[in-house]
Amino acid sequence: VATWLRTAASPDTGDEGSGDGGTAERGTDAADRPGASASGSGVLAVPVVATIAGLAVLLVSSRHGESQVTVGLAAATLVVSSARTVIAFRELGRMGDLARLARSDDLTGLPNRRALYAEVPARLALGGRNALLLLDLDRFKEVNDSLGHDVGDVLLVQVGLRIGAQLGADDLLVRLGGDEFAIFLRDSGREEAEVVAMKVRSALAAPHTLEGISLQSSASIGIALSPEHGESLGILMRKADMAMYRAKVRRGGHRVYHPVDDSHGDTRLRTLEELRAALVTNQLVLHYQPKVDLSGGEVRGVEALVRWNHPKRGLLYPSEFLELVEDAGLMQTLTERVLELALDQAAVWHRRGERLTIAVNLAASSLLDSGLPERVGVMLTARDLPATALMFEITEAFLLDDRGRASDILGRLRARGIRIAVDDFGVGYSSLAYLRELPIDELKLDRSFVAPLNGDKRAAAVVSSSIHLAHSLGLRMVAEGVEDAEAYAQLARFGCDQAQGYYVSPPVPAAVLDEWLAARLTADAGTVQA
Ligand code: C2E
Ligand code: CA
Ligand code: CA
């Protein structure tokens, strides 16, 4: 029986490979399954026949005078062992079901990574033109962090359905994990693959309604072609991944792999290593951008903006590394480091009698950290700084979040006297409700409203009514991205409280800001005297 179990086990598990592929794409290999299970019952016939033969032998030997007890015991043993065989066989069947389950994704019910690896090599071996598409949702983490995992999950299911609806019966769609999906297209060259990529992207672009919130999703897609780019799944995956990463960096939708992407893939890995090093050595630096009072021209606050002073690549901007920080789960470390740098600088200014408030940006993920208010308190005390030396800028994404935790953390920061601004106001998941409910001091009007201010009557109307709204809620309004004198003057006329932007000053190192402030004071003194 033991030998039989071993031999029966291998055809059965072998069957699962193709059997699941059949479920995955409802086609080709499903036919293998009945065949394989028939051979399984053939295997079961062997012990059944053996049992009958054994019983027959016993019957004959009992006629030849063997003891009734011996024959009875031997017969019972045979019956029990064959019953056990049948049970073992059933268990194998159940293990088969489990193996099939192991090839599908719990959340979306789509085939998973294991299914891809079980299925695609055989298809590639058949030759012909094939395409592998890797798809990664843009800013999914933000949705997850700000609206909660349940909403994130619903979004993933919807995304899976929408992608699936764009594919043919012969195509294979799998969820690789997280917000990554792979599509294997058979008989498909570059053009067909790009058409599918475009169809999938436009299917994802239509708004999703999740718990009453309307969300838009978009994805970056990398495409690798066989035989052009490689003939093994491993190589295609790697190349599609590099193309996908390239697409993501450029926010460019989809991209067919090109050899130049290779070096980029290497860079990405190296960058992550370097990023870890940067966080522990002092490669992160802060630049400060002043916020000017539109009424009197005074500067009472600055925004701290992080830069990475890379040993080889020079000064890198947040757009070049923040996503990587987030992906690598290093945001908390970065926030901590930025806070230390910002508060060290605040201490320098305060010792000199310059009471500048430094605003630090918080990623949605850092604000899920309920230990933050206490740690910030300790950091302020260690530098003998008042709470007014610091404020936080958070985006609306966070505010719609886990509302309870949000107001708790904000409430505790606020109770310590630390002020809160809502960043990029107007472009996020705006809701008037949070403006009323949550403890906020300031709104920062996104620069996309400020930029078209000149000559655009509607933009002007939106800006002026946002300013009124802020004031009627007792909030201060700061305009971001003020790039010219006209916008500056118009915002002042509208009664906006503060302006920030290249027109006033770009973000600069603290030493440069010091000079700028000094020059401004002298100029002011000049105007007063004049
Ligand atoms: P943000 O908070 O909206 O910061 C303002 C961005 O607009 C900065 O880009 C700034 O350099 C840029 N800017 C300022 N004035 C103008 C202008 O007149 N015109 C235009 N077109 N742009 C202007 P930056 O420094 O590249 O930062 C980008 C984003 O990275 C920030 O957007 C913020 O969301 C994030 N960020 C920056 N530093 C940190 C940080 O320490 N922690 C976290 N979590 N995020 C950060
Ligand atoms: Ca900001
Ligand atoms: Ca902003």
XYZ file of C-alpha atoms and ligand atoms in Angstrom:
578
model
C 0.000 0.000 0.000
C 2.834 2.375 0.816
C 4.406 1.899 -2.616
C 1.056 2.308 -4.248
C 0.410 5.556 -2.387
C 3.669 6.962 -3.673
C 2.993 6.036 -7.264
C -0.602 7.211 -7.088
C 0.482 10.519 -5.600
C 2.646 11.560 -8.501
C 0.127 11.309 -11.328
C -2.388 13.047 -9.096
C -0.219 16.054 -8.270
C 0.903 16.139 -11.859
C -2.715 16.417 -12.806
C -3.150 19.507 -10.654
C -0.728 21.531 -12.701
C -2.726 21.348 -15.860
C -6.048 21.014 -14.081
C -5.739 24.377 -12.414
C -4.528 25.981 -15.571
C -7.803 24.785 -17.022
C -9.806 26.611 -14.383
C -7.606 29.619 -14.755
C -8.441 30.237 -18.342
C -11.379 27.971 -18.945
C -9.898 26.373 -21.969
C -7.201 24.135 -23.387
C -5.995 22.057 -20.486
C -9.314 21.388 -18.778
C -9.585 18.325 -21.008
C -6.571 16.776 -19.262
C -8.389 16.450 -16.012
C -10.988 13.750 -16.671
C -8.294 11.702 -18.387
C -6.010 11.931 -15.424
C -8.694 11.041 -12.900
C -9.700 8.022 -15.012
C -6.140 6.795 -14.768
C -6.487 7.448 -11.032
C -9.414 5.022 -10.766
C -7.373 2.613 -12.849
C -4.753 2.770 -10.132
C -7.451 2.133 -7.545
C -8.440 -1.054 -9.451
C -5.084 -2.642 -8.648
C -5.509 -2.892 -4.854
C -9.167 -3.867 -5.291
C -8.226 -6.769 -7.560
C -5.367 -7.694 -5.207
C -7.745 -7.760 -2.244
C -10.198 -10.022 -4.084
C -7.337 -12.323 -5.137
C -6.057 -12.444 -1.539
C -9.508 -13.338 -0.260
C -9.770 -16.088 -2.870
C -6.408 -17.520 -1.779
C -7.588 -17.499 1.833
C -10.812 -19.241 0.872
C -8.859 -21.992 -0.855
C -6.409 -22.369 2.043
C -9.313 -22.602 4.552
C -10.649 -25.555 2.505
C -7.168 -27.099 2.892
C -7.424 -27.130 6.631
C -5.881 -23.801 7.755
C -7.237 -22.658 11.115
C -10.480 -20.650 10.857
C -9.003 -18.018 13.184
C -5.899 -17.493 11.007
C -7.951 -17.215 7.839
C -10.477 -14.905 9.538
C -7.698 -12.570 10.804
C -5.938 -12.553 7.432
C -9.202 -11.754 5.637
C -9.986 -8.937 8.082
C -6.506 -7.492 7.552
C -6.989 -7.472 3.794
C -10.387 -5.792 4.027
C -9.120 -3.122 6.446
C -6.065 -2.367 4.364
C -8.064 -2.005 1.176
C -10.572 0.261 2.953
C -7.625 2.372 4.093
C -6.442 2.491 0.503
C -9.768 3.899 -0.619
C -9.645 6.517 2.174
C -6.076 7.437 1.260
C -7.179 7.827 -2.319
C -9.991 10.186 -1.322
C -7.548 12.207 0.776
C -5.338 12.570 -2.230
C -8.306 13.940 -4.120
C -8.900 16.476 -1.391
C -5.236 17.446 -1.467
C -5.775 18.015 -5.151
C -8.544 20.511 -4.374
C -6.245 22.262 -1.946
C -3.520 22.441 -4.550
C -6.045 23.988 -6.917
C -6.985 26.530 -4.239
C -3.301 27.245 -3.739
C -3.216 28.379 -7.330
C -5.863 31.010 -6.949
C -5.884 34.338 -5.207
C -8.111 34.581 -2.112
C -9.215 38.134 -2.657
C -10.018 38.307 -6.354
C -10.476 34.611 -7.132
C -8.083 35.101 -10.056
C -5.216 32.668 -10.621
C -2.117 33.679 -8.687
C 1.634 33.741 -9.201
C 1.920 29.968 -8.723
C -0.620 29.467 -11.483
C 1.376 31.722 -13.770
C 4.502 29.671 -13.203
C 2.605 26.396 -13.578
C 0.919 27.459 -16.759
C 3.020 29.783 -18.871
C 6.248 27.780 -19.423
C 4.287 25.092 -21.260
C 2.641 27.708 -23.442
C 5.962 29.361 -24.194
C 7.365 25.977 -25.155
C 4.719 25.785 -27.880
C 6.495 28.684 -29.589
C 4.751 31.403 -31.574
C 4.450 35.027 -30.539
C 3.493 35.735 -26.948
C 3.367 38.801 -24.741
C 3.644 39.242 -21.006
C 2.194 42.389 -19.453
C 2.968 43.429 -15.882
C 0.571 45.912 -14.420
C 0.996 47.894 -11.226
C -1.621 50.323 -9.950
C -0.471 53.878 -9.418
C -0.717 55.299 -5.926
C -2.588 52.261 -4.657
C -0.772 52.476 -1.367
C -2.228 55.913 -0.865
C -5.747 54.561 -1.299
C -5.011 51.742 1.104
C -3.425 53.982 3.689
C -5.963 56.719 3.479
C -9.240 54.920 2.874
C -8.415 51.681 4.629
C -7.641 48.141 3.539
C -11.281 47.214 3.041
C -11.705 49.900 0.423
C -8.354 48.914 -1.082
C -9.539 45.324 -1.332
C -12.779 46.279 -3.052
C -10.781 48.369 -5.494
C -8.515 45.417 -6.296
C -11.496 43.179 -6.984
C -13.014 45.792 -9.293
C -9.701 46.278 -11.038
C -9.407 42.507 -11.582
C -12.891 42.409 -13.103
C -12.247 45.376 -15.357
C -8.978 43.972 -16.655
C -10.537 40.564 -17.182
C -13.323 42.108 -19.258
C -10.737 43.380 -21.761
C -9.145 39.976 -22.356
C -9.910 37.071 -24.640
C -10.740 33.529 -23.521
C -7.202 32.398 -24.334
C -5.461 35.055 -22.264
C -4.342 34.440 -18.724
C -4.814 37.075 -16.024
C -3.205 36.548 -12.623
C -2.860 38.662 -9.521
C 0.771 38.512 -8.499
C 0.126 40.033 -5.099
C -0.532 43.498 -3.717
C -1.555 45.758 -6.559
C 0.395 43.837 -9.205
C -1.234 41.862 -11.964
C 0.210 39.925 -14.902
C -1.421 39.190 -18.227
C -0.159 36.526 -20.600
C -1.345 37.013 -24.177
C -0.961 34.128 -26.580
C -0.448 34.785 -30.298
C 0.289 38.375 -29.608
C 2.995 40.653 -30.920
C 3.860 44.206 -29.982
C 0.836 45.824 -31.594
C -1.730 43.484 -30.083
C -0.083 43.820 -26.676
C -0.154 47.603 -26.845
C -3.796 47.584 -27.873
C -4.623 45.432 -24.838
C -2.564 47.735 -22.600
C -4.484 50.743 -23.844
C -7.854 49.038 -23.465
C -6.998 47.985 -19.929
C -5.855 51.482 -19.027
C -8.973 53.117 -20.319
C -11.123 50.529 -18.535
C -9.369 51.429 -15.286
C -9.690 55.153 -15.833
C -13.472 55.237 -15.350
C -14.245 56.264 -11.762
C -14.809 53.527 -9.174
C -17.424 54.129 -6.537
C -16.263 52.736 -3.225
C -18.257 53.358 -0.091
C -19.745 56.455 -1.606
C -16.365 57.886 -2.590
C -15.558 58.246 -6.231
C -11.998 57.149 -6.982
C -10.006 57.020 -10.129
C -7.435 54.320 -10.676
C -4.609 54.217 -13.145
C -1.913 51.710 -13.801
C 1.585 51.464 -15.194
C 2.118 48.569 -17.560
C 5.374 46.981 -18.714
C 5.346 44.690 -21.736
C 7.847 41.981 -22.729
C 7.529 40.004 -25.939
C 8.475 36.447 -26.769
C 10.551 35.347 -28.608
C 11.895 38.901 -29.165
C 12.870 39.639 -25.557
C 13.276 36.132 -24.231
C 11.803 32.688 -24.240
C 11.580 31.889 -20.575
C 9.001 33.200 -18.158
C 11.711 34.360 -15.750
C 13.348 36.586 -18.338
C 10.037 37.950 -19.589
C 8.982 38.778 -16.032
C 12.210 40.613 -15.353
C 12.059 42.597 -18.575
C 8.374 43.430 -18.224
C 9.146 44.596 -14.682
C 11.889 46.922 -15.862
C 9.628 48.346 -18.551
C 6.858 48.759 -15.979
C 9.156 50.608 -13.617
C 10.188 52.890 -16.454
C 6.548 53.516 -17.297
C 5.862 54.346 -13.669
C 8.714 56.798 -13.299
C 7.530 58.632 -16.373
C 3.894 58.343 -15.308
C 3.593 57.215 -18.870
C 0.950 54.499 -18.885
C 2.556 51.580 -20.654
C 5.915 50.746 -22.120
C 7.285 47.923 -24.249
C 10.625 46.706 -22.922
C 13.695 48.247 -24.508
C 17.292 47.268 -23.677
C 17.945 50.735 -22.171
C 15.508 49.770 -19.409
C 17.967 47.152 -18.209
C 20.428 49.555 -16.718
C 17.498 51.291 -15.139
C 16.450 48.109 -13.348
C 19.925 47.885 -11.911
C 19.745 51.484 -10.842
C 16.556 50.812 -9.000
C 18.110 48.054 -6.938
C 21.200 50.052 -6.278
C 19.110 53.048 -5.331
C 17.305 51.076 -2.661
C 20.585 49.981 -1.113
C 21.849 53.523 -1.315
C 18.648 54.850 0.155
C 19.050 52.678 3.228
C 22.566 54.026 3.599
C 21.417 57.604 3.019
C 19.005 57.384 5.921
C 21.699 56.396 8.405
C 24.514 58.578 7.087
C 23.690 62.246 6.669
C 22.710 62.399 3.034
C 19.219 63.788 3.502
C 19.103 67.564 3.596
C 16.289 70.048 3.946
C 15.588 73.090 1.866
C 13.303 75.777 3.202
C 10.743 77.774 1.299
C 9.304 80.891 2.956
C 5.611 81.615 3.341
C 4.956 85.326 3.106
C 2.094 87.257 4.700
C 0.232 88.826 1.821
C -0.848 91.773 3.937
C 2.432 92.963 5.429
C 5.072 90.937 3.596
C 6.328 89.385 6.805
C 7.811 85.861 6.862
C 6.672 83.890 9.882
C 6.985 80.411 8.556
C 8.872 78.174 6.147
C 8.166 74.780 4.657
C 10.862 72.132 4.977
C 11.311 70.112 1.770
C 13.518 67.060 1.769
C 16.315 66.458 -0.744
C 18.747 63.615 -1.065
C 22.291 64.730 -1.481
C 23.393 61.685 -3.431
C 27.158 61.062 -3.474
C 27.187 60.339 -7.233
C 23.961 61.606 -8.695
C 23.907 64.970 -6.962
C 20.858 66.573 -5.412
C 17.752 64.421 -5.857
C 14.215 65.775 -5.461
C 11.370 64.037 -3.633
C 9.757 62.916 -6.891
C 12.857 60.809 -7.534
C 12.878 58.868 -4.290
C 9.774 59.289 -2.132
C 7.894 56.510 -3.872
C 10.827 54.210 -3.343
C 10.923 55.199 0.320
C 7.248 54.356 0.607
C 7.595 51.067 -1.288
C 10.531 50.004 0.837
C 8.599 50.728 4.029
C 11.111 53.384 5.054
C 8.759 56.351 5.328
C 8.719 56.345 9.108
C 12.509 56.484 9.188
C 12.544 59.316 6.687
C 9.949 61.310 8.621
C 11.932 60.868 11.816
C 15.116 62.066 10.109
C 13.376 65.062 8.530
C 11.905 66.015 11.901
C 15.322 65.910 13.549
C 16.864 68.077 10.841
C 13.969 70.532 10.871
C 13.927 70.891 14.644
C 17.708 71.273 14.812
C 17.360 74.162 12.380
C 14.399 75.594 14.281
C 16.552 75.571 17.416
C 19.265 77.553 15.623
C 16.724 80.151 14.492
C 15.049 80.352 17.864
C 18.341 80.868 19.680
C 18.906 83.804 17.351
C 15.507 85.209 18.186
C 13.947 84.375 14.834
C 10.636 82.785 15.627
C 10.075 80.965 12.352
C 7.604 78.116 12.304
C 8.858 75.143 10.285
C 6.222 73.132 8.447
C 7.079 69.461 7.936
C 5.272 67.279 5.397
C 3.796 64.058 6.653
C 3.037 61.168 4.360
C -0.328 59.514 4.943
C 1.513 56.435 6.229
C 3.464 58.377 8.878
C 0.219 59.635 10.252
C -1.076 56.186 11.047
C 1.652 56.069 13.652
C -0.016 56.736 16.994
C 3.292 57.151 18.820
C 4.071 60.257 16.775
C 2.648 62.961 19.073
C 4.689 61.753 22.069
C 7.900 61.401 20.088
C 7.484 64.873 18.632
C 6.880 66.216 22.128
C 10.135 64.665 23.337
C 12.029 66.079 20.361
C 10.724 69.609 20.997
C 11.560 69.464 24.698
C 15.068 68.156 24.016
C 15.722 71.289 21.957
C 13.896 73.614 24.290
C 11.523 74.609 21.531
C 7.907 75.788 21.890
C 5.298 73.746 20.015
C 4.681 76.750 17.776
C 8.107 76.144 16.200
C 6.633 73.211 14.320
C 3.622 72.541 12.171
C 2.609 69.594 10.034
C 1.306 69.493 6.492
C -0.892 66.547 5.698
C -2.803 65.718 2.536
C -6.515 65.240 2.227
C -5.944 61.586 1.410
C -5.072 61.011 5.022
C -8.074 62.873 6.318
C -10.636 60.599 4.763
C -8.803 57.690 6.191
C -9.443 55.782 9.273
C -11.236 58.867 10.506
C -11.102 57.875 14.166
C -7.368 57.384 14.241
C -6.859 60.517 12.161
C -8.651 62.837 14.512
C -7.066 61.139 17.499
C -3.504 61.710 16.295
C -4.254 65.202 15.027
C -6.073 66.026 18.256
C -3.080 64.926 20.321
C -0.651 66.929 18.189
C -2.902 69.933 18.411
C -3.292 69.533 22.176
C 0.469 70.004 22.388
C 0.126 73.245 20.441
C 1.379 71.950 17.095
C -0.583 73.382 14.190
C -1.875 71.403 11.220
C -2.207 72.388 7.561
C -4.063 70.556 4.813
C -1.706 70.337 1.841
C -2.656 70.376 -1.843
C -6.122 71.553 -0.900
C -8.688 71.102 -3.650
C -7.186 68.202 -5.565
C -7.629 65.370 -3.101
C -10.688 63.568 -1.878
C -12.226 66.830 -0.774
C -15.019 66.671 1.668
C -16.509 69.607 3.428
C -17.277 67.407 6.404
C -13.676 67.010 7.523
C -13.067 70.726 7.421
C -15.604 71.048 10.155
C -14.778 67.901 12.117
C -11.025 67.693 12.215
C -8.612 69.921 14.097
C -7.019 71.992 11.341
C -5.486 75.457 11.277
C -4.551 76.105 7.698
C -5.412 75.179 4.129
C -2.793 75.207 1.381
C -4.488 75.833 -1.913
C -2.969 73.560 -4.532
C -0.875 75.259 -7.159
C -3.055 73.908 -9.957
C -5.652 76.504 -8.903
C -3.128 79.267 -8.474
C -1.279 78.816 -11.774
C -4.199 79.702 -14.123
C -5.226 82.636 -11.949
C -4.205 85.259 -14.484
C -6.963 85.875 -16.939
C -8.992 82.802 -16.082
C -12.238 84.066 -14.535
C -13.395 80.655 -13.356
C -10.090 79.835 -11.693
C -10.264 83.215 -10.008
C -13.790 82.496 -8.772
C -12.749 79.135 -7.355
C -9.770 80.660 -5.591
C -11.689 83.559 -4.122
C -14.524 81.385 -2.866
C -12.041 78.872 -1.379
C -10.494 81.749 0.527
C -13.917 82.781 1.831
C -14.659 79.216 2.798
C -11.411 78.923 4.728
C -12.057 82.171 6.554
C -15.616 81.326 7.424
C -14.312 78.138 9.046
C -11.701 80.114 10.925
C -8.820 78.698 8.865
C -5.851 80.447 7.328
C -5.411 80.158 3.570
C -1.978 79.784 2.009
C -1.578 79.799 -1.769
C 1.054 77.436 -3.185
C 2.947 77.810 -6.445
C 2.792 81.587 -6.712
C 5.046 82.168 -9.685
C 4.493 85.769 -10.709
C 3.608 89.251 -9.528
C 0.081 89.172 -10.999
C -0.911 86.049 -9.106
C 0.644 87.489 -5.964
C -1.276 90.751 -6.297
C -4.545 89.060 -7.116
C -4.270 86.712 -4.133
C -3.632 89.720 -1.916
C -6.783 91.378 -3.316
C -8.793 88.225 -2.615
C -7.720 88.378 1.014
C -5.555 85.260 0.925
C -3.380 85.120 4.040
C -0.043 83.870 2.787
C 1.782 83.054 -0.431
C 4.462 80.512 -1.198
C 6.152 80.011 -4.544
C 9.040 80.716 -6.854
C 7.965 84.356 -7.151
C 8.744 84.813 -3.474
C 11.619 82.337 -3.246
C 12.353 78.770 -4.334
C 13.172 76.269 -1.577
C 16.786 76.938 -0.526
C 19.290 75.725 2.081
C 18.991 77.371 5.493
C 22.114 79.509 4.976
C 20.717 80.934 1.738
C 17.394 81.602 3.402
C 19.211 83.510 6.156
C 20.774 85.800 3.560
C 17.468 86.204 1.798
C 15.741 87.155 5.059
C 18.485 89.606 5.924
C 18.341 91.218 2.477
C 14.592 91.550 2.787
C 14.855 93.264 6.155
C 17.313 95.785 4.738
C 15.077 96.378 1.729
C 12.090 96.876 4.052
C 14.042 99.290 6.190
C 14.892 101.061 2.952
C 11.250 101.398 1.937
C 10.257 102.606 5.377
C 12.927 105.281 5.240
C 12.015 106.295 1.715
P 4.391 69.885 -1.577
O 4.256 69.651 -0.129
O 3.180 70.347 -2.304
O 5.580 70.908 -1.731
C 5.593 71.960 -2.639
C 6.327 71.574 -3.866
O 6.142 72.582 -4.843
C 7.845 71.481 -3.660
O 8.341 70.481 -4.523
C 8.292 72.853 -4.109
O 9.638 72.882 -4.526
C 7.372 73.096 -5.259
N 7.189 74.524 -5.513
C 7.341 75.552 -4.664
N 7.040 76.736 -5.260
C 6.669 76.429 -6.522
C 6.238 77.235 -7.644
O 6.136 78.449 -7.594
N 5.947 76.561 -8.789
C 6.043 75.220 -8.885
N 5.732 74.648 -10.034
N 6.437 74.441 -7.845
C 6.746 75.041 -6.678
P 9.353 69.404 -4.023
O 10.322 69.988 -3.060
O 9.885 68.710 -5.228
O 8.451 68.418 -3.191
C 7.477 67.644 -3.805
C 6.597 66.965 -2.813
O 7.325 66.007 -2.071
C 6.015 67.898 -1.765
O 4.933 68.554 -2.312
C 5.670 66.934 -0.678
O 4.434 66.333 -0.938
C 6.741 65.896 -0.796
N 7.751 66.122 0.239
C 8.754 67.019 0.262
N 9.463 66.894 1.392
C 8.895 65.914 2.114
C 9.174 65.311 3.383
O 10.083 65.695 4.128
N 8.370 64.290 3.774
C 7.342 63.875 3.000
N 6.597 62.867 3.460
N 7.043 64.413 1.815
C 7.811 65.413 1.374
Ca 3.675 70.610 1.598
Ca 1.426 71.185 -1.662
